[in-house]
């Protein structure tokens, strides 16, 4: 059941607080992980998202995700991108994206394929696996708290 606009409005500040209590600590962790460079986080995130989106759109949810780490198959399952597409997707100037990509390549997070397109380096995501598991549980908890707020069991009808 979709929450009513009245319920959303009535609890707007509490919803904002719950969402902020989730996002701010997550952003703090990423800020520390990337030495305060939030633009690097955006660039890496956008490239990662672009690389794997095609895999999951084309049925990747039904096949083993380990294919994403298979050296022989990565070129077929990942969708490479370039600096221009990342600049357009994020709104970050192309030259800034180019510099951030160079830094991320130097750090070992990204690499270029045989056509000089960008892909996340194999194994880069492994350091986020445990954190992503915790984050998924936190998202579920956040969703449950907002759901309970907007749809209490003994709710009055708006």
PDB file of C-alpha atoms in Angstrom:
ATOM      1  CA  UNK A   1       0.000   0.000   0.000  1.00  0.00           C
ATOM      2  CA  UNK A   2       1.355   3.386  -1.031  1.00  0.00           C
ATOM      3  CA  UNK A   3       1.577   5.977   1.767  1.00  0.00           C
ATOM      4  CA  UNK A   4      -0.778   8.894   1.518  1.00  0.00           C
ATOM      5  CA  UNK A   5       0.563  12.381   0.787  1.00  0.00           C
ATOM      6  CA  UNK A   6      -0.891  13.454   4.145  1.00  0.00           C
ATOM      7  CA  UNK A   7       1.151  10.789   5.995  1.00  0.00           C
ATOM      8  CA  UNK A   8       4.286  11.816   4.098  1.00  0.00           C
ATOM      9  CA  UNK A   9       3.717  15.460   5.007  1.00  0.00           C
ATOM     10  CA  UNK A  10       2.827  14.703   8.635  1.00  0.00           C
ATOM     11  CA  UNK A  11       6.111  12.813   9.124  1.00  0.00           C
ATOM     12  CA  UNK A  12       8.337  14.801   6.747  1.00  0.00           C
ATOM     13  CA  UNK A  13      10.870  15.866   9.386  1.00  0.00           C
ATOM     14  CA  UNK A  14      11.098  12.432  10.963  1.00  0.00           C
ATOM     15  CA  UNK A  15      11.577  10.815   7.534  1.00  0.00           C
ATOM     16  CA  UNK A  16      14.285  13.363   6.759  1.00  0.00           C
ATOM     17  CA  UNK A  17      15.972  12.586  10.068  1.00  0.00           C
ATOM     18  CA  UNK A  18      15.868   8.809   9.459  1.00  0.00           C
ATOM     19  CA  UNK A  19      17.316   9.173   5.965  1.00  0.00           C
ATOM     20  CA  UNK A  20      20.039  11.547   7.189  1.00  0.00           C
ATOM     21  CA  UNK A  21      20.910   9.206  10.061  1.00  0.00           C
ATOM     22  CA  UNK A  22      21.606   6.591   7.383  1.00  0.00           C
ATOM     23  CA  UNK A  23      23.308   8.661   4.660  1.00  0.00           C
ATOM     24  CA  UNK A  24      25.566  10.932   6.717  1.00  0.00           C
ATOM     25  CA  UNK A  25      27.502   8.117   8.463  1.00  0.00           C
ATOM     26  CA  UNK A  26      27.816   6.305   5.121  1.00  0.00           C
ATOM     27  CA  UNK A  27      29.210   9.449   3.488  1.00  0.00           C
ATOM     28  CA  UNK A  28      31.628   9.912   6.422  1.00  0.00           C
ATOM     29  CA  UNK A  29      32.967   6.367   5.909  1.00  0.00           C
ATOM     30  CA  UNK A  30      33.442   6.948   2.180  1.00  0.00           C
ATOM     31  CA  UNK A  31      35.045  10.330   2.856  1.00  0.00           C
ATOM     32  CA  UNK A  32      37.651   8.624   5.048  1.00  0.00           C
ATOM     33  CA  UNK A  33      38.148   5.725   2.602  1.00  0.00           C
ATOM     34  CA  UNK A  34      38.916   8.151  -0.233  1.00  0.00           C
ATOM     35  CA  UNK A  35      40.979  10.649   1.784  1.00  0.00           C
ATOM     36  CA  UNK A  36      38.268  13.294   1.560  1.00  0.00           C
ATOM     37  CA  UNK A  37      37.958  13.202  -2.222  1.00  0.00           C
ATOM     38  CA  UNK A  38      34.197  12.980  -2.771  1.00  0.00           C
ATOM     39  CA  UNK A  39      34.603  13.521  -6.516  1.00  0.00           C
ATOM     40  CA  UNK A  40      36.711  10.342  -6.744  1.00  0.00           C
ATOM     41  CA  UNK A  41      33.874   8.483  -5.008  1.00  0.00           C
ATOM     42  CA  UNK A  42      31.357   9.770  -7.550  1.00  0.00           C
ATOM     43  CA  UNK A  43      33.568   8.962 -10.529  1.00  0.00           C
ATOM     44  CA  UNK A  44      34.393   5.443  -9.321  1.00  0.00           C
ATOM     45  CA  UNK A  45      30.767   4.813  -8.386  1.00  0.00           C
ATOM     46  CA  UNK A  46      29.467   5.978 -11.759  1.00  0.00           C
ATOM     47  CA  UNK A  47      32.016   3.861 -13.652  1.00  0.00           C
ATOM     48  CA  UNK A  48      31.210   0.815 -11.492  1.00  0.00           C
ATOM     49  CA  UNK A  49      27.496   1.296 -11.992  1.00  0.00           C
ATOM     50  CA  UNK A  50      27.920   1.680 -15.733  1.00  0.00           C
ATOM     51  CA  UNK A  51      30.166  -1.389 -15.956  1.00  0.00           C
ATOM     52  CA  UNK A  52      27.758  -3.802 -14.255  1.00  0.00           C
ATOM     53  CA  UNK A  53      24.361  -2.336 -15.187  1.00  0.00           C
ATOM     54  CA  UNK A  54      24.199  -4.204 -18.494  1.00  0.00           C
ATOM     55  CA  UNK A  55      25.057  -7.484 -16.740  1.00  0.00           C
ATOM     56  CA  UNK A  56      22.128  -7.159 -14.344  1.00  0.00           C
ATOM     57  CA  UNK A  57      19.729  -5.787 -16.987  1.00  0.00           C
ATOM     58  CA  UNK A  58      20.408  -8.777 -19.233  1.00  0.00           C
ATOM     59  CA  UNK A  59      19.650 -11.439 -16.648  1.00  0.00           C
ATOM     60  CA  UNK A  60      22.763 -11.249 -14.490  1.00  0.00           C
ATOM     61  CA  UNK A  61      20.610 -11.790 -11.437  1.00  0.00           C
ATOM     62  CA  UNK A  62      20.047 -15.391 -12.592  1.00  0.00           C
ATOM     63  CA  UNK A  63      23.681 -16.237 -13.394  1.00  0.00           C
ATOM     64  CA  UNK A  64      26.638 -16.463 -11.029  1.00  0.00           C
ATOM     65  CA  UNK A  65      28.008 -13.018 -10.157  1.00  0.00           C
ATOM     66  CA  UNK A  66      31.481 -14.553 -10.111  1.00  0.00           C
ATOM     67  CA  UNK A  67      31.430 -14.077 -13.897  1.00  0.00           C
ATOM     68  CA  UNK A  68      32.165 -10.428 -13.143  1.00  0.00           C
ATOM     69  CA  UNK A  69      35.553 -11.519 -11.771  1.00  0.00           C
ATOM     70  CA  UNK A  70      36.303 -14.095 -14.495  1.00  0.00           C
ATOM     71  CA  UNK A  71      39.249 -12.653 -16.442  1.00  0.00           C
ATOM     72  CA  UNK A  72      38.302 -14.501 -19.634  1.00  0.00           C
ATOM     73  CA  UNK A  73      34.672 -13.303 -19.548  1.00  0.00           C
ATOM     74  CA  UNK A  74      34.910  -9.834 -18.029  1.00  0.00           C
ATOM     75  CA  UNK A  75      35.166  -8.151 -21.412  1.00  0.00           C
ATOM     76  CA  UNK A  76      31.880  -9.722 -22.473  1.00  0.00           C
ATOM     77  CA  UNK A  77      29.907  -9.122 -19.270  1.00  0.00           C
ATOM     78  CA  UNK A  78      31.106  -5.636 -18.300  1.00  0.00           C
ATOM     79  CA  UNK A  79      30.076  -2.526 -20.204  1.00  0.00           C
ATOM     80  CA  UNK A  80      33.165  -0.270 -20.472  1.00  0.00           C
ATOM     81  CA  UNK A  81      32.779   3.499 -20.594  1.00  0.00           C
ATOM     82  CA  UNK A  82      34.872   6.589 -21.209  1.00  0.00           C
ATOM     83  CA  UNK A  83      35.641   9.898 -19.534  1.00  0.00           C
ATOM     84  CA  UNK A  84      33.105  11.794 -21.633  1.00  0.00           C
ATOM     85  CA  UNK A  85      30.211   9.495 -20.725  1.00  0.00           C
ATOM     86  CA  UNK A  86      31.100   9.741 -17.032  1.00  0.00           C
ATOM     87  CA  UNK A  87      31.342  13.530 -17.278  1.00  0.00           C
ATOM     88  CA  UNK A  88      27.922  13.670 -18.918  1.00  0.00           C
ATOM     89  CA  UNK A  89      26.361  11.274 -16.396  1.00  0.00           C
ATOM     90  CA  UNK A  90      27.697  13.110 -13.333  1.00  0.00           C
ATOM     91  CA  UNK A  91      27.848  16.706 -14.531  1.00  0.00           C
ATOM     92  CA  UNK A  92      31.501  16.819 -13.443  1.00  0.00           C
ATOM     93  CA  UNK A  93      33.726  18.626 -15.974  1.00  0.00           C
ATOM     94  CA  UNK A  94      35.503  16.246 -18.357  1.00  0.00           C
ATOM     95  CA  UNK A  95      38.978  17.417 -17.363  1.00  0.00           C
ATOM     96  CA  UNK A  96      38.179  16.819 -13.680  1.00  0.00           C
ATOM     97  CA  UNK A  97      36.897  13.315 -14.490  1.00  0.00           C
ATOM     98  CA  UNK A  98      40.067  12.673 -16.511  1.00  0.00           C
ATOM     99  CA  UNK A  99      42.246  13.649 -13.514  1.00  0.00           C
ATOM    100  CA  UNK A 100      40.187  11.550 -11.086  1.00  0.00           C
ATOM    101  CA  UNK A 101      40.335   8.556 -13.455  1.00  0.00           C
ATOM    102  CA  UNK A 102      44.142   8.881 -13.601  1.00  0.00           C
ATOM    103  CA  UNK A 103      44.251   8.911  -9.776  1.00  0.00           C
ATOM    104  CA  UNK A 104      41.953   5.885  -9.545  1.00  0.00           C
ATOM    105  CA  UNK A 105      44.058   3.981 -12.080  1.00  0.00           C
ATOM    106  CA  UNK A 106      47.182   4.829 -10.077  1.00  0.00           C
ATOM    107  CA  UNK A 107      45.492   3.564  -6.892  1.00  0.00           C
ATOM    108  CA  UNK A 108      44.584   0.308  -8.650  1.00  0.00           C
ATOM    109  CA  UNK A 109      40.803   0.802  -8.612  1.00  0.00           C
ATOM    110  CA  UNK A 110      40.345   1.202 -12.388  1.00  0.00           C
ATOM    111  CA  UNK A 111      42.001   0.009 -15.569  1.00  0.00           C
ATOM    112  CA  UNK A 112      41.618   0.569 -19.279  1.00  0.00           C
ATOM    113  CA  UNK A 113      40.668  -2.212 -21.680  1.00  0.00           C
ATOM    114  CA  UNK A 114      42.318  -2.817 -25.047  1.00  0.00           C
ATOM    115  CA  UNK A 115      40.251   0.039 -26.528  1.00  0.00           C
ATOM    116  CA  UNK A 116      41.289   2.451 -23.719  1.00  0.00           C
ATOM    117  CA  UNK A 117      37.787   2.305 -22.185  1.00  0.00           C
ATOM    118  CA  UNK A 118      37.332   2.309 -18.421  1.00  0.00           C
ATOM    119  CA  UNK A 119      36.491  -0.710 -16.309  1.00  0.00           C
ATOM    120  CA  UNK A 120      36.696  -1.355 -12.601  1.00  0.00           C
ATOM    121  CA  UNK A 121      39.731  -3.440 -11.863  1.00  0.00           C
ATOM    122  CA  UNK A 122      39.088  -7.063 -10.971  1.00  0.00           C
ATOM    123  CA  UNK A 123      38.877  -7.473  -7.190  1.00  0.00           C
ATOM    124  CA  UNK A 124      38.352  -3.763  -6.502  1.00  0.00           C
ATOM    125  CA  UNK A 125      34.921  -4.343  -5.029  1.00  0.00           C
ATOM    126  CA  UNK A 126      36.088  -7.035  -2.634  1.00  0.00           C
ATOM    127  CA  UNK A 127      37.075  -4.504   0.000  1.00  0.00           C
ATOM    128  CA  UNK A 128      33.466  -3.270  -0.008  1.00  0.00           C
ATOM    129  CA  UNK A 129      31.750  -6.675   0.177  1.00  0.00           C
ATOM    130  CA  UNK A 130      31.422  -6.792   3.985  1.00  0.00           C
ATOM    131  CA  UNK A 131      30.555  -3.113   4.168  1.00  0.00           C
ATOM    132  CA  UNK A 132      27.917  -3.557   1.454  1.00  0.00           C
ATOM    133  CA  UNK A 133      26.388  -6.438   3.406  1.00  0.00           C
ATOM    134  CA  UNK A 134      26.126  -4.226   6.497  1.00  0.00           C
ATOM    135  CA  UNK A 135      24.780  -1.379   4.379  1.00  0.00           C
ATOM    136  CA  UNK A 136      22.096  -3.642   2.891  1.00  0.00           C
ATOM    137  CA  UNK A 137      20.956  -4.590   6.395  1.00  0.00           C
ATOM    138  CA  UNK A 138      20.908  -0.909   7.389  1.00  0.00           C
ATOM    139  CA  UNK A 139      18.824  -0.073   4.285  1.00  0.00           C
ATOM    140  CA  UNK A 140      16.323  -2.781   5.222  1.00  0.00           C
ATOM    141  CA  UNK A 141      16.156  -1.444   8.785  1.00  0.00           C
ATOM    142  CA  UNK A 142      15.667   2.120   7.480  1.00  0.00           C
ATOM    143  CA  UNK A 143      12.924   0.967   5.105  1.00  0.00           C
ATOM    144  CA  UNK A 144      11.173  -0.906   7.922  1.00  0.00           C
ATOM    145  CA  UNK A 145      11.289   2.149  10.206  1.00  0.00           C
ATOM    146  CA  UNK A 146       9.860   4.422   7.509  1.00  0.00           C
ATOM    147  CA  UNK A 147       7.258   1.790   6.611  1.00  0.00           C
ATOM    148  CA  UNK A 148       6.186   1.518  10.245  1.00  0.00           C
ATOM    149  CA  UNK A 149       5.992   5.289  10.498  1.00  0.00           C
ATOM    150  CA  UNK A 150       3.834   5.647   7.381  1.00  0.00           C
ATOM    151  CA  UNK A 151       1.792   2.452   7.774  1.00  0.00           C
ATOM    152  CA  UNK A 152       1.320   1.771  11.493  1.00  0.00           C
ATOM    153  CA  UNK A 153      -0.627  -1.441  12.161  1.00  0.00           C
ATOM    154  CA  UNK A 154      -3.446   0.467  13.819  1.00  0.00           C
ATOM    155  CA  UNK A 155      -3.268   3.407  11.427  1.00  0.00           C
ATOM    156  CA  UNK A 156      -6.036   5.852  11.018  1.00  0.00           C
ATOM    157  CA  UNK A 157      -7.162   6.370   7.433  1.00  0.00           C
ATOM    158  CA  UNK A 158      -6.060   9.661   5.918  1.00  0.00           C
TER     159      UNK A 158
END
